[in-house]
Coordinates of C-alpha atoms and ligand atoms in Angstrom, one line a residue:
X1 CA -14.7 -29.3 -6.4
X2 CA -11.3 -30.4 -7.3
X3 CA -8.5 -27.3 -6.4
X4 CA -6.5 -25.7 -7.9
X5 CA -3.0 -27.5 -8.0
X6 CA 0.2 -28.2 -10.5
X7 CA -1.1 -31.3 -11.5
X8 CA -4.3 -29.9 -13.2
X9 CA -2.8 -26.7 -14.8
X10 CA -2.9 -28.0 -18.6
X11 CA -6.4 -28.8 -18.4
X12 CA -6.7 -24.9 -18.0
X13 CA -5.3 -23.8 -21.5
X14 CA -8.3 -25.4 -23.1
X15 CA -10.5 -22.7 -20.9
X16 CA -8.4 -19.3 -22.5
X17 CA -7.0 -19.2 -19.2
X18 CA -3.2 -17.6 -19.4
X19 CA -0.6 -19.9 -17.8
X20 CA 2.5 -20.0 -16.7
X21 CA 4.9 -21.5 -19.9
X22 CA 8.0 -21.6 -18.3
X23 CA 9.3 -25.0 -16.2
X24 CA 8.1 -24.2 -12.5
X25 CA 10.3 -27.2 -11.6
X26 CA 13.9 -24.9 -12.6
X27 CA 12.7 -21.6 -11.2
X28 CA 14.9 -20.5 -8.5
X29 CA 14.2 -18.4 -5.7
X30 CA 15.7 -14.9 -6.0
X31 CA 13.1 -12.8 -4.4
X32 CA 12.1 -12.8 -0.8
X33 CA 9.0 -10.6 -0.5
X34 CA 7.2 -9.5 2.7
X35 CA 3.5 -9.3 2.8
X36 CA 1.9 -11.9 0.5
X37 CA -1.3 -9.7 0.2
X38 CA -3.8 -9.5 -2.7
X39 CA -1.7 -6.0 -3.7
X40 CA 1.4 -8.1 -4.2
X41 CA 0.4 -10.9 -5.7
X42 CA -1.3 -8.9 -8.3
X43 CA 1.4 -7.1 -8.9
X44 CA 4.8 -7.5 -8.2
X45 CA 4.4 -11.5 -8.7
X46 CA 2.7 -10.9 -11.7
X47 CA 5.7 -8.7 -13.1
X48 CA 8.1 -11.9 -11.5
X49 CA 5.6 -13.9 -13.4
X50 CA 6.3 -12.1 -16.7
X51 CA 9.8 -12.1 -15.7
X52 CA 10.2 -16.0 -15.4
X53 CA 9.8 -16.8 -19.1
X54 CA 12.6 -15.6 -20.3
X55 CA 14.8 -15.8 -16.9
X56 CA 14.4 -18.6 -14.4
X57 CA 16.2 -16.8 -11.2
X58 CA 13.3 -14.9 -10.2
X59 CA 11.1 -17.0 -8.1
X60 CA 9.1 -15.3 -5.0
X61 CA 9.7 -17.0 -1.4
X62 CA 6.5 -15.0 0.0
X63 CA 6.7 -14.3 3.7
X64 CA 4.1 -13.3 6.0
X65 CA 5.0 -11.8 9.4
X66 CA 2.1 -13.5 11.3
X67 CA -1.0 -14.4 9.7
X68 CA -1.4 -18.0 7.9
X69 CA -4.1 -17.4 5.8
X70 CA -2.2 -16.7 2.4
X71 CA 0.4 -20.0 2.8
X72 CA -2.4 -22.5 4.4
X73 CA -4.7 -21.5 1.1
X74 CA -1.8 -21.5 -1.5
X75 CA 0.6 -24.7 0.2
X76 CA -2.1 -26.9 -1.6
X77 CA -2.1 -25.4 -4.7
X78 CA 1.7 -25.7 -5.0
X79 CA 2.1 -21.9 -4.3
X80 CA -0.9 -21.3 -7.4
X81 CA -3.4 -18.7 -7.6
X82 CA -5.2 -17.0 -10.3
X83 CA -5.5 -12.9 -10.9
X84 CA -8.4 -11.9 -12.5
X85 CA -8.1 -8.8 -14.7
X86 CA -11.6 -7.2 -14.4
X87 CA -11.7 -4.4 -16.7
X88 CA -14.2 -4.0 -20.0
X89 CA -13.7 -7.5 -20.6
X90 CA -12.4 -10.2 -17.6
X91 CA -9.7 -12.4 -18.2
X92 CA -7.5 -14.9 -16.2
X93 CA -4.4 -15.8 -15.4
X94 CA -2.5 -18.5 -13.3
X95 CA 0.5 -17.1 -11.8
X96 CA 3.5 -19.5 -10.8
X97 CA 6.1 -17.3 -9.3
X98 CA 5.6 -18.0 -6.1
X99 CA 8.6 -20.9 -5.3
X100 CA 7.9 -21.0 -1.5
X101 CA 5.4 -19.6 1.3
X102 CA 6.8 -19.2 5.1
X103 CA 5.5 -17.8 8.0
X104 CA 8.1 -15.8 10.1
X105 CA 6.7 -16.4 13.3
X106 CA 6.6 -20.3 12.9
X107 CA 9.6 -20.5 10.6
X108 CA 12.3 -17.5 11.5
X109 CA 15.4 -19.9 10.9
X110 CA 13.9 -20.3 7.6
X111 CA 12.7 -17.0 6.9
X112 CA 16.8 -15.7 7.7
X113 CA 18.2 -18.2 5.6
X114 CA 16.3 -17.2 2.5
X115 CA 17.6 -13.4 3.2
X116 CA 21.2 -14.7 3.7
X117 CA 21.2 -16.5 0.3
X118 CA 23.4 -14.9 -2.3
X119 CA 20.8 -16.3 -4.5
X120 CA 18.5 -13.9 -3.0
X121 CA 19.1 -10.6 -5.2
X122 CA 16.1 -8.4 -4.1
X123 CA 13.8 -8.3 -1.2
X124 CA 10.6 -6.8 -1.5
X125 CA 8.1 -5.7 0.7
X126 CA 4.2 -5.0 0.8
X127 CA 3.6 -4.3 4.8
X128 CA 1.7 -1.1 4.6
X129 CA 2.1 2.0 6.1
X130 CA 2.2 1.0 9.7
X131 CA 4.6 -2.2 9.3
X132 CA 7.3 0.5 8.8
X133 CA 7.2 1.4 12.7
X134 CA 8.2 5.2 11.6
X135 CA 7.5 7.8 13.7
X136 CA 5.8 11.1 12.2
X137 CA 9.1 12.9 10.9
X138 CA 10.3 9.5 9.7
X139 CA 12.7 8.3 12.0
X140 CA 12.4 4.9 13.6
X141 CA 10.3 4.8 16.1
X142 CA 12.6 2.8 18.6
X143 CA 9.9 3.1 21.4
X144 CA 7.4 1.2 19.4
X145 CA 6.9 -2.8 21.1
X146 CA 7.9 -4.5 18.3
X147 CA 11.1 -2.6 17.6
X148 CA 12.2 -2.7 21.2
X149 CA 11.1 -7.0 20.9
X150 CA 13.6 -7.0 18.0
X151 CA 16.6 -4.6 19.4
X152 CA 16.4 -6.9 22.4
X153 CA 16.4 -10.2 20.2
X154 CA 18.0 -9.4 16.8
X155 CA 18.5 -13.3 15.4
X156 CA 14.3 -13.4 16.0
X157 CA 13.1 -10.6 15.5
X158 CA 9.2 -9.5 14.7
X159 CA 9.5 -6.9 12.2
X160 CA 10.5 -6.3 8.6
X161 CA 12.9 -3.4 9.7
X162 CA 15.1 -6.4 12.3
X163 CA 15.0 -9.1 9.8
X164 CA 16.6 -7.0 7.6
X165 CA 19.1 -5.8 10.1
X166 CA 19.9 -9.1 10.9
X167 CA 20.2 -10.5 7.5
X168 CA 22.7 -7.8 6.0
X169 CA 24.5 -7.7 9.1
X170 CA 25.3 -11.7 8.3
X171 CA 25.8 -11.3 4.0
X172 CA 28.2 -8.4 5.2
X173 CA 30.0 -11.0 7.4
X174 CA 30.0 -13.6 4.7
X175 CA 31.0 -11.2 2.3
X176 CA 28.1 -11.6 -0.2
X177 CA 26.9 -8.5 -2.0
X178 CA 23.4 -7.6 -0.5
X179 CA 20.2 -7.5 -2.2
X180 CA 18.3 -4.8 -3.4
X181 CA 15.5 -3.7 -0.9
X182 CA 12.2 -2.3 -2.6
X183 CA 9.9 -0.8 -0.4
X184 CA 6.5 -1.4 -2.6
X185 CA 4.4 0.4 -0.1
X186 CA 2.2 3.8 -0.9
X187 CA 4.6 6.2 1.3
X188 CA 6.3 8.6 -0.3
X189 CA 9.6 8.1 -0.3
X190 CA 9.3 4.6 0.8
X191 CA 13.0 3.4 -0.3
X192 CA 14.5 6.5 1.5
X193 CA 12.3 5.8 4.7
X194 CA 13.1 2.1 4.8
X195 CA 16.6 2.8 4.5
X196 CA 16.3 5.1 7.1
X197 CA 14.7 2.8 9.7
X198 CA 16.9 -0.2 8.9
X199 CA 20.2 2.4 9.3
X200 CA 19.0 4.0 12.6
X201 CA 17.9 0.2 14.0
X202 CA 21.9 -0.8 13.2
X203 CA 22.9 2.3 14.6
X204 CA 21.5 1.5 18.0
X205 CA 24.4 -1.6 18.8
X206 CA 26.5 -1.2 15.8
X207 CA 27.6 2.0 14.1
X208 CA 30.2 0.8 11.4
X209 CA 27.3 -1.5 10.3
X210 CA 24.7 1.4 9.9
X211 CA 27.4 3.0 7.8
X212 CA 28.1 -0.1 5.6
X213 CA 24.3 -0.1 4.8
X214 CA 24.3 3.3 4.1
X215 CA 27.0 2.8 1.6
X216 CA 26.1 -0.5 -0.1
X217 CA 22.7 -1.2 0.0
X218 CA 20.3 -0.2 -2.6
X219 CA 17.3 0.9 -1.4
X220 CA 15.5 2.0 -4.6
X221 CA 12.1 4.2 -4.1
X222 CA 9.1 3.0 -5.7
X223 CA 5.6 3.8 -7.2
X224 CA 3.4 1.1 -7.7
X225 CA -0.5 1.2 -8.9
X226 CA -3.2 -1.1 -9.8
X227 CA -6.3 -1.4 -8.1
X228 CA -7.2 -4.0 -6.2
X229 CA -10.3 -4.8 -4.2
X230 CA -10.0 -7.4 -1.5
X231 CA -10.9 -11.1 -2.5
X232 CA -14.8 -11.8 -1.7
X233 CA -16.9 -14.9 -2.4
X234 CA -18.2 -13.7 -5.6
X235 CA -14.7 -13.6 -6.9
X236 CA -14.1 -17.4 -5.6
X237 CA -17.2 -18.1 -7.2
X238 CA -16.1 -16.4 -10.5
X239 CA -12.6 -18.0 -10.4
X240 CA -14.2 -21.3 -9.7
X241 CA -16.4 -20.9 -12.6
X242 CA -13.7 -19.7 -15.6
X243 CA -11.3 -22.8 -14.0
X244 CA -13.4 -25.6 -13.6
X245 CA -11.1 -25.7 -10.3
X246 CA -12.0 -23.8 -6.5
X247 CA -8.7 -21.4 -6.0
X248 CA -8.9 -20.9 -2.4
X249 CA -7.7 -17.6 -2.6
X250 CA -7.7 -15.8 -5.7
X251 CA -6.9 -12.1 -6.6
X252 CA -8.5 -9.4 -9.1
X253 CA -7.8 -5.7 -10.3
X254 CA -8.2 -3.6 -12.7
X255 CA -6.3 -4.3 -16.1
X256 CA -3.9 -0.7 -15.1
X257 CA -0.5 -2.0 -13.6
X258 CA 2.1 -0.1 -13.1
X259 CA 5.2 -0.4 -11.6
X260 CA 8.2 3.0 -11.2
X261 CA 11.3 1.7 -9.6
X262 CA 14.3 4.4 -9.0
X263 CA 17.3 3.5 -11.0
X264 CA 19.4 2.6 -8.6
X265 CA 19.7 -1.1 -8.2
X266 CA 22.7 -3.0 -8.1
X267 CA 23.9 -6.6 -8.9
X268 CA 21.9 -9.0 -11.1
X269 CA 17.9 -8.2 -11.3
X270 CA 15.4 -9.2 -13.6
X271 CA 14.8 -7.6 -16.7
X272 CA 12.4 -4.8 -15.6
X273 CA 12.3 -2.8 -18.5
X274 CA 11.0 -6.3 -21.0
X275 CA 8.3 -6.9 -18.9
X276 CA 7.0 -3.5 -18.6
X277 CA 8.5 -1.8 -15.2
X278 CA 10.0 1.5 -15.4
X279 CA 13.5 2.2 -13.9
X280 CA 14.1 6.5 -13.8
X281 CA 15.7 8.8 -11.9
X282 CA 12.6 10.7 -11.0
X283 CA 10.4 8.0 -9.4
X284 CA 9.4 10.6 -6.6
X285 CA 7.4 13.0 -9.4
X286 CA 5.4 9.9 -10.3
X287 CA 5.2 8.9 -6.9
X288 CA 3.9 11.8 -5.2
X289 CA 1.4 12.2 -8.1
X290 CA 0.0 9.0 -7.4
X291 CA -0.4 9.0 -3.6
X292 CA -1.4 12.6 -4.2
X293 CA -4.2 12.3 -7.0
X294 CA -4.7 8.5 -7.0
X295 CA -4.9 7.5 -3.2
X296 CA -5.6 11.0 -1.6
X297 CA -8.9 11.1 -4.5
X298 CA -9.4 7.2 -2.7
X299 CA -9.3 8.4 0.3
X300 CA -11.5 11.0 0.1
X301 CA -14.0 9.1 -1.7
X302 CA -13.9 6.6 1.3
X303 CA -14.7 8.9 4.1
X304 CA -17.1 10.9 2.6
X305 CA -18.7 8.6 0.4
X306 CA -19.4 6.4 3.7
X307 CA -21.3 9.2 5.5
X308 CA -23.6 9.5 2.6
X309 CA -24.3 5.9 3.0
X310 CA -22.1 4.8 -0.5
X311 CA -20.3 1.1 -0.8
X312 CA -18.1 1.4 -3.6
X313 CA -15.8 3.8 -5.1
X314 CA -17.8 3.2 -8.5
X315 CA -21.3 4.1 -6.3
X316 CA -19.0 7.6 -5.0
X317 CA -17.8 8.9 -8.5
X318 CA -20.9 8.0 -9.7
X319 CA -22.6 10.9 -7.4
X320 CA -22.2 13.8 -9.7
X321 CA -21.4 16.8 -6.4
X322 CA -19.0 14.5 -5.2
X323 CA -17.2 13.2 -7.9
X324 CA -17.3 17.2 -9.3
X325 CA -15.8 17.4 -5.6
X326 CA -13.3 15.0 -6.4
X327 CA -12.2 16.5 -9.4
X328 CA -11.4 20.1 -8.3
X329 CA -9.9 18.7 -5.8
X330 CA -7.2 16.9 -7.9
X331 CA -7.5 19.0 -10.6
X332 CA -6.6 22.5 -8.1
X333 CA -5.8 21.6 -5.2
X334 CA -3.5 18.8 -5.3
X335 CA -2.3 19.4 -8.9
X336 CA -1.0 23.0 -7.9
X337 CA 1.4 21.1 -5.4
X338 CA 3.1 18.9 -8.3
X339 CA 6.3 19.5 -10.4
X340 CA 5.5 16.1 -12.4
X341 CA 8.3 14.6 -14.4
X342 CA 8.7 15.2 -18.0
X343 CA 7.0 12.3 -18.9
X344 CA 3.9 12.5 -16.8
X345 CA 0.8 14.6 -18.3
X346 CA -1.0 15.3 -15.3
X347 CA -4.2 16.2 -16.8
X348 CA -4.1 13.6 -18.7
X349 CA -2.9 11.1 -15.8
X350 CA -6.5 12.8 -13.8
X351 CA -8.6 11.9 -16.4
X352 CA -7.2 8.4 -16.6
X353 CA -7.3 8.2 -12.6
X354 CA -11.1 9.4 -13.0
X355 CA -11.9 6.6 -15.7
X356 CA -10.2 4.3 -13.7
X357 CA -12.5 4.5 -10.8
X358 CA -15.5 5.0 -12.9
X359 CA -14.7 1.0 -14.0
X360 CA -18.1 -0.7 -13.3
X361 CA -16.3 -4.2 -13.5
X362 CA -14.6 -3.3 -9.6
X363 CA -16.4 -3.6 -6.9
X364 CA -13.9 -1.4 -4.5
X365 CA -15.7 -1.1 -1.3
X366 CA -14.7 2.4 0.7
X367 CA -14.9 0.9 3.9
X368 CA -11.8 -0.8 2.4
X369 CA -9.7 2.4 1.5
X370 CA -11.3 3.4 5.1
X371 CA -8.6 1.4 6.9
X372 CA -5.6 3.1 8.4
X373 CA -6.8 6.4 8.4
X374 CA -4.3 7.3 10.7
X375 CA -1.3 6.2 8.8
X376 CA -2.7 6.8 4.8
X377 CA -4.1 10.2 5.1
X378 CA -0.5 12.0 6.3
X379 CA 1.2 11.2 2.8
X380 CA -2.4 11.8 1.0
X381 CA -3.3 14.2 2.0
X382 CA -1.4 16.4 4.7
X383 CA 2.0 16.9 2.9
X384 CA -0.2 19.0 0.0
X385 CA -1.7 20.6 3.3
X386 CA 1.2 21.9 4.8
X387 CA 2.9 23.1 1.7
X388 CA -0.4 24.7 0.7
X389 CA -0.1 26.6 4.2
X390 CA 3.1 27.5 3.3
X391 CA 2.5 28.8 0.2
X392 CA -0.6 30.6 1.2
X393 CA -2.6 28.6 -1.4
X394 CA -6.1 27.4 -0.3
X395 CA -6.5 24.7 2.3
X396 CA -10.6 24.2 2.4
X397 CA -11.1 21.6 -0.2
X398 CA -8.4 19.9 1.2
X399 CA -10.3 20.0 4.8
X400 CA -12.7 17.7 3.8
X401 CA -11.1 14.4 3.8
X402 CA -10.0 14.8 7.1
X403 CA -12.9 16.4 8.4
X404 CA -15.0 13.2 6.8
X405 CA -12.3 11.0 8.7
X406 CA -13.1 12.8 12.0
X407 CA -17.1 12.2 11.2
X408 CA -16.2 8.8 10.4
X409 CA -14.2 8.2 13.6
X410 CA -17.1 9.7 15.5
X411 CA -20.0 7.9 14.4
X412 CA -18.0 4.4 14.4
X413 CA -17.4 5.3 17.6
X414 CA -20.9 6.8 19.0
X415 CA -22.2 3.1 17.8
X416 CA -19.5 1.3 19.7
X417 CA -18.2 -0.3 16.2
X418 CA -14.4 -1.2 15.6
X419 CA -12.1 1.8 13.5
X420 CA -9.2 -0.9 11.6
X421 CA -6.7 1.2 12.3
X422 CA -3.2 1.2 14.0
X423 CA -4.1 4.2 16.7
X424 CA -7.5 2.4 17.2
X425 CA -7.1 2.4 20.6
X426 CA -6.8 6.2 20.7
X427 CA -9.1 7.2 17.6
X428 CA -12.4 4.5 19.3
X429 CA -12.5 6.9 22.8
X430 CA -12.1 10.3 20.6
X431 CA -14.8 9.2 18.8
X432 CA -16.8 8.7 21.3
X433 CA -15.7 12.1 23.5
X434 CA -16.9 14.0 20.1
X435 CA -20.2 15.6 20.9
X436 CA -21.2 16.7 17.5
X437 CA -20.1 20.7 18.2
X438 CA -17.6 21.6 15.6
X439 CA -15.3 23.3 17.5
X440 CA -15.1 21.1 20.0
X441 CA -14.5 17.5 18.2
X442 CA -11.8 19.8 16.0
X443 CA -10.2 20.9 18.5
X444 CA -10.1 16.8 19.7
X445 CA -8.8 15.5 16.7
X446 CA -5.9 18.4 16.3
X447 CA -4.7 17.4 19.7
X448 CA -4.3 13.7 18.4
X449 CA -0.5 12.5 18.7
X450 CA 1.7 11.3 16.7
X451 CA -0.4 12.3 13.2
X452 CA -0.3 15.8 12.7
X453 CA 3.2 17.9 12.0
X454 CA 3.0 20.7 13.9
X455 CA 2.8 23.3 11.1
X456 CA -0.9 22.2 11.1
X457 CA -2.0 21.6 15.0
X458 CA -0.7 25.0 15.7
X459 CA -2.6 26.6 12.7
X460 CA -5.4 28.8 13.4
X461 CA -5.9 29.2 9.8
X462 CA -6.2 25.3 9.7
X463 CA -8.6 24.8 12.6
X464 CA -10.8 27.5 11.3
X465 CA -10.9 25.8 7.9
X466 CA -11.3 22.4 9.6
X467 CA -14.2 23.6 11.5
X468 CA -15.8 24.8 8.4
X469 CA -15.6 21.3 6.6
X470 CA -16.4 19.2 9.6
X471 CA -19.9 21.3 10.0
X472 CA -20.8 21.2 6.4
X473 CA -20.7 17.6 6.4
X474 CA -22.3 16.9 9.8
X475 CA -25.6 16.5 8.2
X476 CA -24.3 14.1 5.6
X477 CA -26.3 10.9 5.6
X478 CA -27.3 10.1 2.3
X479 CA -26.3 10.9 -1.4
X480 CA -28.6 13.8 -1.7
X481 CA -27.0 15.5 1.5
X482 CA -23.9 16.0 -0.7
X483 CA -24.9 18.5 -3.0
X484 CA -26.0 20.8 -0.4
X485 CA -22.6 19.8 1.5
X486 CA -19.8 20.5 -1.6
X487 CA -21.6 22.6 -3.6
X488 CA -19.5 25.4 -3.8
X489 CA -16.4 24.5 -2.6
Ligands
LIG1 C1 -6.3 2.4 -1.9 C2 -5.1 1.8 -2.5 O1 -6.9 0.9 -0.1 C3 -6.4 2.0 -0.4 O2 -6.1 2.8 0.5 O3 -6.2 3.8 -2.0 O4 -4.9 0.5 -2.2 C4 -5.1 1.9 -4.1 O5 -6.2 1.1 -4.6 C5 -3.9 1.5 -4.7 O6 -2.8 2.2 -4.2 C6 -3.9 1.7 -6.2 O7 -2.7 1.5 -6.7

């Protein structure tokens, strides 16, 4: 079958496939983004997609750090892909934003180049959690290998965090005003944290330049939502099917997309506002509501959906104890630990959260969400913990996720299978030293580094409410098992 290129887009309109109406050949490259993964390129490409019909500045030069994959399958298709909007009805679209595709470990020259542009008005970034290299009060963790690599070599350096070091260190020199740097990543606070670790890497040789970035560059925080299940063959096969043309690597999500940006950018930027973004003051309300009741619901689906032998996220909230589970969770636990902005209904935003994963059209496997335990579950779900401590409220529902991560640890690593995780190599043997007594594999997990804030390990309230969850869900094995587990919690 014939792919997916430039040449063969108009045959597309014929199929009620949405296009790209705007001359691909003009669009200039004024975004740099890191981490071309499915997330992105539903999202913030889509927005630069929306963004290009009326304003041709705004084309993506997508960079990946290491992997190949994303350029070798879209190079071909002249930097094409489709999203498919599955939702109560599926519909498809061809996205053209994407100007450019580099790989910064084959291509660094070119990669630094792109940032030094003046053209180049914001950089954005989709790395996840871990690419951040933060340590667990959110400084930079300048012991990690990669920073060290990149303090040692700052023209070629590995990570996000040195590129960008380099980069404004040369725009200041040139005297160009520097772009705008939007963390798109689902840490709270991710503007201020990137900031942060770019300012304490300059700091390290050069302290007038940490202070110029502290004063001029914007580093706006950011929400962003839409869920997205990673690209499987029945979604090629689907793609294939609507276009008439293979797209070797398309995206899907839900039809929800949103996209919260603080209000503090500077210089020339698309028009956010016209293609539906939000620019406020308060992104960190609607933030923290979303990693709260959004992800932290997510996660906790994940883990303990997978014990009782569930695929999806569809399959979990379809299991009436959990998903009643789910529900107080959000609806008490981590509600009670949100001041939401004025214009965020937060029982209203649940039940839209709740419908949202009830959408039969996604197929969101948990083992998915599962990923990164390690560096996910701290801004899910342990924040709300320690300000629950604090404030004496109750901590047991909020038990369960981890305690159905440290189940999860332990039986992936009783059966010798791989945890995708950052702090793999030290979560695989804790796993495997758990022997199934509660107090003990607790008592393992709370002395895990560089994950809990210390509030919690020295809690005896939290180790005795721990203990608690992790032997109610020992026995969890299938669906049934969960009513007895959650019942009354
Ligand atoms: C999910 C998120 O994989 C995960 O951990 O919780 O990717 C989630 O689907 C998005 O944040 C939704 O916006």
């Amino acid at each position: 079958m014939t792919h997916l290129k430039a040449a063969n887009l108009s045959t597309l309109r014929a199929r009620g496939v949405q296009l790209p109406e705007y001359d691909r050949a003009r669009v200039q490259t004024g975004v740099v983004h890191f981490g071309p993964g499915a997330f992105h390129r539903v999202h913030q490409a889509f927005y630069m997609d929306e963004a290009l019909h009326s304003d041709l500045r705004w084309g993506i030069c997508e960079v990946a750090l290491q992997s190949t994959g994303v350029r070798d399958a879209l190079a071909p298709q002249d930097g094409l892909y489709t999203i498919a909007v599955l939702d109560r009805e599926a519909s498809y679209r061809v996205i053209g934003a994407v100007k450019e595709l580099l790989v910064a470990k084959e291509s660094p020259k070119e990669v630094m180049h792109r940032l030094i542009d003046p053209a180049t008005k914001l950089v954005t970034a989709t790395i996840t959690e871990k690419g951040y290299c933060l340590r667990t009060d959110g400084g930079l963790d300048t012991a990690h290998p990669d920073i060290q690599h990149d303090l040692q070599n700052p023209s070629s350096p590995r990570t996000l965090v040195g590129y960008l070091a380099y980069a404004l260190k040369q725009r200041r020199q040139e005297r160009t005003a520097p772009p705008n740097i939007v963390s798109c990543d689902n840490l709270a606070e991710n503007g201020k944290r990137l900031r942060r670790a770019v300012v304490e890497f300059a700091a390290q040789s050069d302290a007038e330049m940490a202070k110029w970035i502290e004063a001029e560059v914007s580093f706006p925080c950011t929400m962003v939502d839409s869920i997205t299940p990673a690209t499987d063959d029945a979604l090629r096969a689907r793609v294939a099917n609507a276009l008439g043309f293979e797209d070797r690597w398309p995206v899907q999500r839900e039809a929800f997309c949103q996209w919260v940006i603080e209000d503090n950018l500077r210089g020339p930027v698309p028009d956010f506002g016209a293609v539906g973004v939000t620019v406020t003051n308060d992104v960190a309300g609607f933030e923290r509501a979303k990693l709260r009741l959004l992800n932290g619901a997510h996660s906790t689906l994940a883990y303990v959906g997978s014990l009782a032998g569930l695929e999806t996220v569809y399959n979990a909230i379809s299991e009436p104890s959990l998903a009643g589970f789910v529900q107080k969770l959000m609806r008490e636990d981590f509600k009670s630990s949100l001041t939401p902005p004025r214009a965020l209904n937060l029982d209203a935003y649940i039940d839209a959260v709740l419908a949202r994963f009830g959408n039969p059209a996604i197929r969101h496997l948990l083992a998915q969400i599962a990923w990164d335990g390690s560096q996910k579950l701290p801004f899910r779900v342990l924040n709300t913990m320690s300000e629950a401590l604090a404030a004496n409220r109750p901590i047991e529902r909020l038990c369960v996720p981890l305690a159905a991560w440290f189940h999860f640890v332990r039986r992936r690593g009783s059966k010798g299978e791989t945890i995708t995780d950052p702090m793999a190599e030290k979560l695989s043997p804790l796993g495997q030293q758990c022997n199934g007594d509660a107090d003990h594999d607790v008592s393992l997990f709370l002395s895990l580094e560089r994950f809990w804030p210390t509030e919690l390990a020295n809690s005896e309230r939290v180790k005795s409410a721990l203990v608690q969850a992790y032997k109610r869900l020992s026995n969890v094995h299938t669906a049934d098992d969960l009513k007895r587990a959650l019942g009354e919690l």
